[in-house]
Amino acid sequence: MFRRERSIPLRCSAAALCNNLSVLQVPSRNLTHFGVVHGPSAQLLSAAPEGVPLAQRQLHAKEGAGVNPPLITQVHWCVLPFRVLLVLTSHRGIQMYESDGSVMVYWHALDSGDVSPVQAVFARGIASSGHFICVGTWSGRVLVFDIPAKGPNIVLSEELAGHQTSVTDIATEPAQGQDCMADMVTADDSGLLCVWRSGPEFKLMTQIPGFGVPCPSVQLWHGTVAAGYGDGQVRLYEASTGTLHVQISAHARAICALDLAPEVGKLLSAAEDTFVHIWKLSRSPKSGHTEVEHCHAECVPDTQVCGARFCDPAGSSFAVTGYDLAEILRFSSV
């Protein structure tokens, strides 16, 4: 069971974007950082365990060429082995900051090339794998940046071509030490999933076909891909083969966010039906297949939910954002 805790006030509502909440726990300072997108700006907040906001910062998208300020599409903290970077994507490019947002260390402008004037250009979908940060784009390509241990000498090392439509989300998990282990999955607007093995050169392991609806959010846990779709379904696949293990009619409307608590195998799903569900994933000792148990349902009345994340690796608390809601809702286990 979870109970409602003290909310964290926002300067303005979260934008109606999928995956519109990022959370970074800093145990050494007993703080939790929250990042939320609103139009051309991103709000960063730090809060104590009891929910008291301690600091706020606002970041704006680098304007580049153009008259109107570009809209931000996502903000996300990437935890690398040797540093933490805050990555911000927009309709103009990709910005990388030190974890507190104080210093921008890298800017990558999106090359629209021969794109039609009516087609939107943007970056969306952010994840880190080893010393790489991967960012999806409107064209379906995934940009791979090689991150040094310190300093701004970040290099675009590779572009991955596996999608024909816009990337929606990227998820990774630490490599398990096996050469054939898949440790990254990317999703797109057609529902296609691409499973990759990271390294000096990323390798496409398998593709899991879509079925006519977008896949806005995806997660990866112990070789299992958890994908949330626009029809409210959550599907669990074997990452290495693409085999479907579980199909859940989890929500009545489109899913807008998935998250995992890796220490305990809890999966969080949030959707436009105002519900947040928590599921327990496990491996059957007999078949080796993934099994699912429903643990909790939380309704956020009269709210278009657009972001939800666990606040700790054990899944003992989670946070929710909604459109036209000027606060971050917090819940913790009883």
mmCIF file of C-alpha atoms in Angstrom:
data_model
loop_
_atom_site.group_PDB
_atom_site.id
_atom_site.type_symbol
_atom_site.label_atom_id
_atom_site.label_comp_id
_atom_site.label_asym_id
_atom_site.label_seq_id
_atom_site.Cartn_x
_atom_site.Cartn_y
_atom_site.Cartn_z
ATOM 1 C CA MET A 1 0.000 0.000 0.000
ATOM 2 C CA PHE A 2 1.040 3.565 -0.722
ATOM 3 C CA ARG A 3 -0.104 6.802 0.868
ATOM 4 C CA ARG A 4 -0.092 10.360 -0.423
ATOM 5 C CA GLU A 5 2.786 12.494 0.889
ATOM 6 C CA ARG A 6 3.446 16.227 0.786
ATOM 7 C CA SER A 7 3.427 17.523 -2.804
ATOM 8 C CA ILE A 8 6.237 19.584 -4.305
ATOM 9 C CA PRO A 9 5.009 22.861 -5.852
ATOM 10 C CA LEU A 10 5.944 23.772 -9.428
ATOM 11 C CA ARG A 11 6.170 27.244 -10.910
ATOM 12 C CA CYS A 12 3.908 26.094 -13.732
ATOM 13 C CA SER A 13 2.204 22.962 -14.995
ATOM 14 C CA ALA A 14 4.037 20.081 -16.621
ATOM 15 C CA ALA A 15 3.660 19.978 -20.401
ATOM 16 C CA ALA A 16 1.442 17.264 -21.890
ATOM 17 C CA LEU A 17 4.383 15.082 -22.950
ATOM 18 C CA CYS A 18 4.988 11.403 -22.298
ATOM 19 C CA ASN A 19 7.753 10.577 -19.793
ATOM 20 C CA ASN A 20 7.606 14.153 -18.473
ATOM 21 C CA LEU A 21 9.342 13.526 -15.167
ATOM 22 C CA SER A 22 12.929 12.665 -14.330
ATOM 23 C CA VAL A 23 14.118 11.735 -10.848
ATOM 24 C CA LEU A 24 17.655 11.550 -9.478
ATOM 25 C CA GLN A 25 18.251 10.333 -5.949
ATOM 26 C CA VAL A 26 21.382 11.624 -4.176
ATOM 27 C CA PRO A 27 21.706 9.427 -1.060
ATOM 28 C CA SER A 28 24.955 11.062 0.084
ATOM 29 C CA ARG A 29 23.118 14.391 0.544
ATOM 30 C CA ASN A 30 19.727 12.899 1.434
ATOM 31 C CA LEU A 31 18.180 14.740 -1.509
ATOM 32 C CA THR A 32 16.007 13.902 -4.482
ATOM 33 C CA HIS A 33 16.162 15.955 -7.684
ATOM 34 C CA PHE A 34 13.121 16.288 -9.967
ATOM 35 C CA GLY A 35 13.054 17.540 -13.562
ATOM 36 C CA VAL A 36 9.873 18.598 -15.411
ATOM 37 C CA VAL A 37 9.371 20.147 -18.867
ATOM 38 C CA HIS A 38 7.084 23.115 -19.506
ATOM 39 C CA GLY A 39 7.138 24.604 -23.026
ATOM 40 C CA PRO A 40 10.530 26.217 -23.770
ATOM 41 C CA SER A 41 11.852 25.651 -20.236
ATOM 42 C CA ALA A 42 12.646 22.840 -17.806
ATOM 43 C CA GLN A 43 12.171 23.108 -14.048
ATOM 44 C CA LEU A 44 14.715 21.454 -11.770
ATOM 45 C CA LEU A 45 13.831 21.011 -8.101
ATOM 46 C CA SER A 46 15.641 19.555 -5.120
ATOM 47 C CA ALA A 47 13.642 18.238 -2.196
ATOM 48 C CA ALA A 48 14.325 16.762 1.229
ATOM 49 C CA PRO A 49 12.784 13.360 2.114
ATOM 50 C CA GLU A 50 9.724 15.000 3.692
ATOM 51 C CA GLY A 51 9.055 16.859 0.416
ATOM 52 C CA VAL A 52 10.278 20.306 1.449
ATOM 53 C CA PRO A 53 11.588 22.046 -1.714
ATOM 54 C CA LEU A 54 15.123 23.281 -1.081
ATOM 55 C CA ALA A 55 16.181 24.715 -4.435
ATOM 56 C CA GLN A 56 14.771 25.455 -7.880
ATOM 57 C CA ARG A 57 16.427 26.185 -11.189
ATOM 58 C CA GLN A 58 14.970 26.883 -14.608
ATOM 59 C CA LEU A 59 16.755 25.905 -17.826
ATOM 60 C CA HIS A 60 15.858 27.149 -21.297
ATOM 61 C CA ALA A 61 16.390 25.523 -24.667
ATOM 62 C CA LYS A 62 19.281 26.940 -26.672
ATOM 63 C CA GLU A 63 17.647 28.897 -29.457
ATOM 64 C CA GLY A 64 19.919 28.232 -32.423
ATOM 65 C CA ALA A 65 18.510 29.386 -35.747
ATOM 66 C CA GLY A 66 14.917 30.508 -35.660
ATOM 67 C CA VAL A 67 12.581 33.220 -34.412
ATOM 68 C CA ASN A 68 10.486 31.457 -31.781
ATOM 69 C CA PRO A 69 12.015 29.807 -28.712
ATOM 70 C CA PRO A 70 12.158 26.036 -29.274
ATOM 71 C CA LEU A 71 10.019 23.707 -27.212
ATOM 72 C CA ILE A 72 11.772 21.236 -24.917
ATOM 73 C CA THR A 73 10.751 17.614 -25.448
ATOM 74 C CA GLN A 74 12.445 15.858 -22.506
ATOM 75 C CA VAL A 75 14.773 16.299 -19.548
ATOM 76 C CA HIS A 76 16.639 13.334 -18.063
ATOM 77 C CA TRP A 77 19.559 12.624 -15.708
ATOM 78 C CA CYS A 78 22.089 10.140 -17.094
ATOM 79 C CA VAL A 79 24.093 8.298 -14.437
ATOM 80 C CA LEU A 80 27.453 7.307 -15.964
ATOM 81 C CA PRO A 81 30.150 5.280 -14.166
ATOM 82 C CA PHE A 82 32.181 8.421 -13.428
ATOM 83 C CA ARG A 83 29.792 11.386 -13.584
ATOM 84 C CA VAL A 84 26.150 12.401 -13.799
ATOM 85 C CA LEU A 85 24.946 14.614 -16.646
ATOM 86 C CA LEU A 86 21.601 16.293 -17.166
ATOM 87 C CA VAL A 87 20.418 15.987 -20.777
ATOM 88 C CA LEU A 88 17.808 18.268 -22.301
ATOM 89 C CA THR A 89 16.309 17.694 -25.762
ATOM 90 C CA SER A 90 14.337 20.169 -27.865
ATOM 91 C CA HIS A 91 13.208 20.992 -31.400
ATOM 92 C CA ARG A 92 16.628 22.527 -32.092
ATOM 93 C CA GLY A 93 19.164 20.270 -30.444
ATOM 94 C CA ILE A 94 20.587 18.387 -27.482
ATOM 95 C CA GLN A 95 22.027 20.125 -24.420
ATOM 96 C CA MET A 96 24.116 18.425 -21.728
ATOM 97 C CA TYR A 97 24.708 19.986 -18.323
ATOM 98 C CA GLU A 98 26.466 19.164 -15.096
ATOM 99 C CA SER A 99 24.006 17.345 -12.853
ATOM 100 C CA ASP A 100 22.777 20.485 -11.076
ATOM 101 C CA GLY A 101 22.150 22.351 -14.340
ATOM 102 C CA SER A 102 24.693 25.042 -13.478
ATOM 103 C CA VAL A 103 27.039 24.594 -16.449
ATOM 104 C CA MET A 104 26.263 23.482 -20.000
ATOM 105 C CA VAL A 105 29.106 21.229 -21.145
ATOM 106 C CA TYR A 106 27.880 20.287 -24.634
ATOM 107 C CA TRP A 107 25.487 21.435 -27.365
ATOM 108 C CA HIS A 108 24.557 19.414 -30.436
ATOM 109 C CA ALA A 109 22.420 21.138 -33.075
ATOM 110 C CA LEU A 110 19.982 18.949 -34.984
ATOM 111 C CA ASP A 111 20.641 18.857 -38.721
ATOM 112 C CA SER A 112 17.296 19.098 -40.459
ATOM 113 C CA GLY A 113 18.960 18.598 -43.865
ATOM 114 C CA ASP A 114 16.387 18.127 -46.594
ATOM 115 C CA VAL A 115 13.451 17.763 -44.223
ATOM 116 C CA SER A 116 10.133 19.149 -45.461
ATOM 117 C CA PRO A 117 9.144 22.473 -43.825
ATOM 118 C CA VAL A 118 5.964 20.820 -42.513
ATOM 119 C CA GLN A 119 7.835 18.034 -40.722
ATOM 120 C CA ALA A 120 8.746 18.551 -37.073
ATOM 121 C CA VAL A 121 12.418 18.221 -36.157
ATOM 122 C CA PHE A 122 13.195 17.183 -32.584
ATOM 123 C CA ALA A 123 15.178 14.893 -30.304
ATOM 124 C CA ARG A 124 13.421 12.614 -27.810
ATOM 125 C CA GLY A 125 14.367 9.498 -25.836
ATOM 126 C CA ILE A 126 17.444 9.659 -23.577
ATOM 127 C CA ALA A 127 19.446 6.935 -21.830
ATOM 128 C CA SER A 128 23.017 6.139 -20.805
ATOM 129 C CA SER A 129 24.914 2.890 -21.335
ATOM 130 C CA GLY A 130 28.435 2.599 -19.975
ATOM 131 C CA HIS A 131 30.260 5.793 -20.946
ATOM 132 C CA PHE A 132 27.795 6.522 -23.769
ATOM 133 C CA ILE A 133 24.664 8.672 -23.831
ATOM 134 C CA CYS A 134 22.095 7.742 -26.493
ATOM 135 C CA VAL A 135 19.457 10.167 -27.790
ATOM 136 C CA GLY A 136 16.654 9.441 -30.255
ATOM 137 C CA THR A 137 15.565 11.749 -33.065
ATOM 138 C CA TRP A 138 12.575 12.543 -35.258
ATOM 139 C CA SER A 139 14.147 10.685 -38.196
ATOM 140 C CA GLY A 140 14.386 7.391 -36.308
ATOM 141 C CA ARG A 141 18.147 7.589 -35.890
ATOM 142 C CA VAL A 142 19.710 7.215 -32.469
ATOM 143 C CA LEU A 143 22.736 9.423 -31.750
ATOM 144 C CA VAL A 144 25.453 7.885 -29.575
ATOM 145 C CA PHE A 145 27.718 10.287 -27.679
ATOM 146 C CA ASP A 146 31.010 9.204 -26.101
ATOM 147 C CA ILE A 147 31.348 10.929 -22.716
ATOM 148 C CA PRO A 148 34.786 11.571 -21.156
ATOM 149 C CA ALA A 149 35.416 11.128 -17.424
ATOM 150 C CA LYS A 150 35.401 14.912 -17.057
ATOM 151 C CA GLY A 151 35.335 18.024 -19.182
ATOM 152 C CA PRO A 152 33.389 19.036 -22.296
ATOM 153 C CA ASN A 153 35.166 16.900 -24.924
ATOM 154 C CA ILE A 154 32.027 14.958 -25.819
ATOM 155 C CA VAL A 155 32.040 13.287 -29.237
ATOM 156 C CA LEU A 156 29.238 12.012 -31.463
ATOM 157 C CA SER A 157 30.659 8.527 -32.033
ATOM 158 C CA GLU A 158 27.902 6.721 -33.896
ATOM 159 C CA GLU A 159 24.416 6.981 -35.412
ATOM 160 C CA LEU A 160 22.197 3.904 -35.112
ATOM 161 C CA ALA A 161 19.749 3.174 -37.921
ATOM 162 C CA GLY A 162 16.985 0.786 -36.906
ATOM 163 C CA HIS A 163 13.804 2.864 -36.981
ATOM 164 C CA GLN A 164 11.849 4.397 -39.845
ATOM 165 C CA THR A 165 9.697 6.630 -37.648
ATOM 166 C CA SER A 166 10.393 8.978 -34.727
ATOM 167 C CA VAL A 167 12.038 7.481 -31.651
ATOM 168 C CA THR A 168 9.841 7.783 -28.547
ATOM 169 C CA ASP A 169 11.946 6.315 -25.737
ATOM 170 C CA ILE A 170 15.200 4.507 -24.906
ATOM 171 C CA ALA A 171 15.963 2.220 -21.971
ATOM 172 C CA THR A 172 19.176 0.524 -20.835
ATOM 173 C CA GLU A 173 20.416 -1.732 -18.069
ATOM 174 C CA PRO A 174 23.959 -2.539 -16.928
ATOM 175 C CA ALA A 175 25.622 -5.178 -19.102
ATOM 176 C CA GLN A 176 25.737 -8.575 -17.404
ATOM 177 C CA GLY A 177 29.208 -9.428 -18.698
ATOM 178 C CA GLN A 178 28.057 -11.744 -21.510
ATOM 179 C CA ASP A 179 29.107 -10.881 -25.047
ATOM 180 C CA CYS A 180 25.668 -11.687 -26.458
ATOM 181 C CA MET A 181 23.691 -9.820 -23.803
ATOM 182 C CA ALA A 182 21.273 -7.155 -25.023
ATOM 183 C CA ASP A 183 21.450 -4.076 -22.796
ATOM 184 C CA MET A 184 19.528 -1.350 -24.665
ATOM 185 C CA VAL A 185 16.102 -1.083 -26.262
ATOM 186 C CA THR A 186 14.679 1.730 -28.390
ATOM 187 C CA ALA A 187 11.018 2.346 -29.284
ATOM 188 C CA ASP A 188 9.265 4.431 -31.925
ATOM 189 C CA ASP A 189 5.935 5.894 -33.046
ATOM 190 C CA SER A 190 5.017 2.762 -35.015
ATOM 191 C CA GLY A 191 5.449 0.511 -31.971
ATOM 192 C CA LEU A 192 8.637 -1.095 -33.325
ATOM 193 C CA LEU A 193 11.226 -2.056 -30.697
ATOM 194 C CA CYS A 194 14.934 -2.431 -31.516
ATOM 195 C CA VAL A 195 17.131 -4.341 -29.067
ATOM 196 C CA TRP A 196 20.852 -3.492 -29.043
ATOM 197 C CA ARG A 197 24.112 -4.581 -27.476
ATOM 198 C CA SER A 198 26.183 -1.583 -26.490
ATOM 199 C CA GLY A 199 29.947 -1.259 -26.825
ATOM 200 C CA PRO A 200 32.565 0.558 -28.891
ATOM 201 C CA GLU A 201 30.239 -0.328 -31.774
ATOM 202 C CA PHE A 202 26.564 -0.864 -31.009
ATOM 203 C CA LYS A 203 25.027 -3.982 -32.550
ATOM 204 C CA LEU A 204 21.361 -4.521 -33.421
ATOM 205 C CA MET A 205 20.381 -7.847 -31.814
ATOM 206 C CA THR A 206 16.704 -8.154 -32.757
ATOM 207 C CA GLN A 207 13.644 -6.174 -33.820
ATOM 208 C CA ILE A 208 10.219 -6.660 -32.237
ATOM 209 C CA PRO A 209 7.494 -5.573 -34.697
ATOM 210 C CA GLY A 210 4.807 -3.087 -33.712
ATOM 211 C CA PHE A 211 1.091 -3.636 -34.207
ATOM 212 C CA GLY A 212 -0.194 -0.259 -35.360
ATOM 213 C CA VAL A 213 -0.008 1.805 -32.150
ATOM 214 C CA PRO A 214 2.877 3.907 -30.767
ATOM 215 C CA CYS A 215 5.084 2.713 -27.928
ATOM 216 C CA PRO A 216 5.620 5.865 -25.817
ATOM 217 C CA SER A 217 7.620 4.242 -23.015
ATOM 218 C CA VAL A 218 9.924 1.250 -22.598
ATOM 219 C CA GLN A 219 12.029 -0.334 -19.840
ATOM 220 C CA LEU A 220 14.585 -3.153 -19.582
ATOM 221 C CA TRP A 221 15.000 -5.507 -16.610
ATOM 222 C CA HIS A 222 17.172 -8.636 -16.433
ATOM 223 C CA GLY A 223 16.860 -9.309 -20.148
ATOM 224 C CA THR A 224 13.112 -8.568 -20.224
ATOM 225 C CA VAL A 225 11.715 -5.687 -22.288
ATOM 226 C CA ALA A 226 8.675 -3.970 -20.775
ATOM 227 C CA ALA A 227 6.840 -1.863 -23.363
ATOM 228 C CA GLY A 228 3.838 0.430 -22.794
ATOM 229 C CA TYR A 229 1.602 1.173 -25.781
ATOM 230 C CA GLY A 230 -0.908 3.738 -26.966
ATOM 231 C CA ASP A 231 -3.799 1.289 -26.518
ATOM 232 C CA GLY A 232 -3.099 0.878 -22.794
ATOM 233 C CA GLN A 233 -1.341 -2.478 -23.069
ATOM 234 C CA VAL A 234 1.886 -3.445 -21.334
ATOM 235 C CA ARG A 235 3.811 -6.211 -23.075
ATOM 236 C CA LEU A 236 6.822 -8.112 -21.769
ATOM 237 C CA TYR A 237 9.258 -9.616 -24.252
ATOM 238 C CA GLU A 238 12.433 -11.658 -24.044
ATOM 239 C CA ALA A 239 15.071 -9.126 -25.117
ATOM 240 C CA SER A 240 17.383 -11.595 -26.853
ATOM 241 C CA THR A 241 14.716 -13.301 -28.992
ATOM 242 C CA GLY A 242 11.756 -10.913 -29.069
ATOM 243 C CA THR A 243 9.442 -13.647 -27.731
ATOM 244 C CA LEU A 244 6.267 -12.297 -26.111
ATOM 245 C CA HIS A 245 5.899 -13.627 -22.551
ATOM 246 C CA VAL A 246 3.141 -11.489 -21.018
ATOM 247 C CA GLN A 247 0.439 -9.193 -22.370
ATOM 248 C CA ILE A 248 -1.479 -7.030 -19.863
ATOM 249 C CA SER A 249 -4.525 -4.877 -20.586
ATOM 250 C CA ALA A 250 -3.196 -2.487 -17.957
ATOM 251 C CA HIS A 251 -4.988 0.775 -18.760
ATOM 252 C CA ALA A 252 -8.094 2.099 -20.498
ATOM 253 C CA ARG A 253 -6.168 4.818 -22.341
ATOM 254 C CA ALA A 254 -2.696 5.460 -23.736
ATOM 255 C CA ILE A 255 0.256 4.730 -21.482
ATOM 256 C CA CYS A 256 2.448 7.785 -20.921
ATOM 257 C CA ALA A 257 5.204 6.426 -18.647
ATOM 258 C CA LEU A 258 6.853 3.229 -17.453
ATOM 259 C CA ASP A 259 9.528 2.954 -14.782
ATOM 260 C CA LEU A 260 11.405 0.174 -13.005
ATOM 261 C CA ALA A 261 12.716 -0.281 -9.478
ATOM 262 C CA PRO A 262 15.661 -2.532 -10.419
ATOM 263 C CA GLU A 263 16.459 -3.793 -6.926
ATOM 264 C CA VAL A 264 13.083 -5.486 -6.489
ATOM 265 C CA GLY A 265 11.733 -5.864 -10.034
ATOM 266 C CA LYS A 266 8.764 -3.522 -9.569
ATOM 267 C CA LEU A 267 7.281 -2.003 -12.729
ATOM 268 C CA LEU A 268 5.291 1.243 -12.638
ATOM 269 C CA SER A 269 2.841 2.116 -15.421
ATOM 270 C CA ALA A 270 0.973 5.416 -15.747
ATOM 271 C CA ALA A 271 -1.595 6.388 -18.351
ATOM 272 C CA GLU A 272 -4.084 8.995 -19.512
ATOM 273 C CA ASP A 273 -6.869 7.097 -17.702
ATOM 274 C CA THR A 274 -5.661 8.810 -14.460
ATOM 275 C CA PHE A 275 -4.308 5.546 -13.000
ATOM 276 C CA VAL A 276 -0.839 4.545 -11.866
ATOM 277 C CA HIS A 277 -0.306 0.799 -11.433
ATOM 278 C CA ILE A 278 2.580 -1.029 -9.789
ATOM 279 C CA TRP A 279 3.448 -4.580 -10.858
ATOM 280 C CA LYS A 280 5.921 -7.139 -9.502
ATOM 281 C CA LEU A 281 8.056 -8.909 -12.107
ATOM 282 C CA SER A 282 9.719 -12.261 -11.439
ATOM 283 C CA ARG A 283 11.214 -15.200 -13.312
ATOM 284 C CA SER A 284 9.497 -18.565 -13.135
ATOM 285 C CA PRO A 285 12.038 -21.116 -11.806
ATOM 286 C CA LYS A 286 10.480 -23.814 -13.990
ATOM 287 C CA SER A 287 10.036 -22.153 -17.386
ATOM 288 C CA GLY A 288 12.365 -19.172 -16.964
ATOM 289 C CA HIS A 289 9.602 -16.939 -18.332
ATOM 290 C CA THR A 290 8.703 -13.596 -16.791
ATOM 291 C CA GLU A 291 5.668 -13.572 -14.504
ATOM 292 C CA VAL A 292 3.666 -10.560 -13.307
ATOM 293 C CA GLU A 293 1.720 -9.818 -10.144
ATOM 294 C CA HIS A 294 -0.387 -6.680 -9.627
ATOM 295 C CA CYS A 295 0.599 -4.856 -6.419
ATOM 296 C CA HIS A 296 -1.084 -1.459 -6.284
ATOM 297 C CA ALA A 297 -3.362 0.961 -8.139
ATOM 298 C CA GLU A 298 -3.459 4.699 -7.505
ATOM 299 C CA CYS A 299 -5.983 7.055 -9.097
ATOM 300 C CA VAL A 300 -5.096 10.721 -9.679
ATOM 301 C CA PRO A 301 -8.583 12.147 -10.247
ATOM 302 C CA ASP A 302 -9.328 14.670 -12.998
ATOM 303 C CA THR A 303 -5.695 14.731 -14.126
ATOM 304 C CA GLN A 304 -4.041 13.984 -17.448
ATOM 305 C CA VAL A 305 -1.035 12.114 -16.104
ATOM 306 C CA CYS A 306 2.094 12.737 -18.191
ATOM 307 C CA GLY A 307 4.995 11.527 -16.036
ATOM 308 C CA ALA A 308 5.602 9.020 -13.239
ATOM 309 C CA ARG A 309 8.814 7.674 -11.693
ATOM 310 C CA PHE A 310 9.990 5.680 -8.725
ATOM 311 C CA CYS A 311 12.008 7.844 -6.332
ATOM 312 C CA ASP A 312 14.345 5.085 -5.141
ATOM 313 C CA PRO A 313 15.756 1.789 -6.508
ATOM 314 C CA ALA A 314 13.685 -0.259 -4.048
ATOM 315 C CA GLY A 315 10.394 1.158 -5.349
ATOM 316 C CA SER A 316 9.220 2.306 -1.912
ATOM 317 C CA SER A 317 8.074 5.707 -3.225
ATOM 318 C CA PHE A 318 7.024 7.258 -6.521
ATOM 319 C CA ALA A 319 6.142 10.661 -7.970
ATOM 320 C CA VAL A 320 3.567 11.738 -10.572
ATOM 321 C CA THR A 321 3.143 14.810 -12.778
ATOM 322 C CA GLY A 322 0.073 15.884 -14.723
ATOM 323 C CA TYR A 323 -0.923 18.450 -17.308
ATOM 324 C CA ASP A 324 -2.485 21.584 -15.783
ATOM 325 C CA LEU A 325 -1.218 20.442 -12.377
ATOM 326 C CA ALA A 326 1.270 22.824 -10.767
ATOM 327 C CA GLU A 327 2.740 20.287 -8.349
ATOM 328 C CA ILE A 328 4.555 16.965 -8.227
ATOM 329 C CA LEU A 329 2.484 14.387 -6.381
ATOM 330 C CA ARG A 330 4.419 12.055 -4.080
ATOM 331 C CA PHE A 331 3.438 8.634 -2.709
ATOM 332 C CA SER A 332 5.328 6.348 -0.314
ATOM 333 C CA SER A 333 4.751 2.820 0.957
ATOM 334 C CA VAL A 334 3.017 2.405 4.285
#
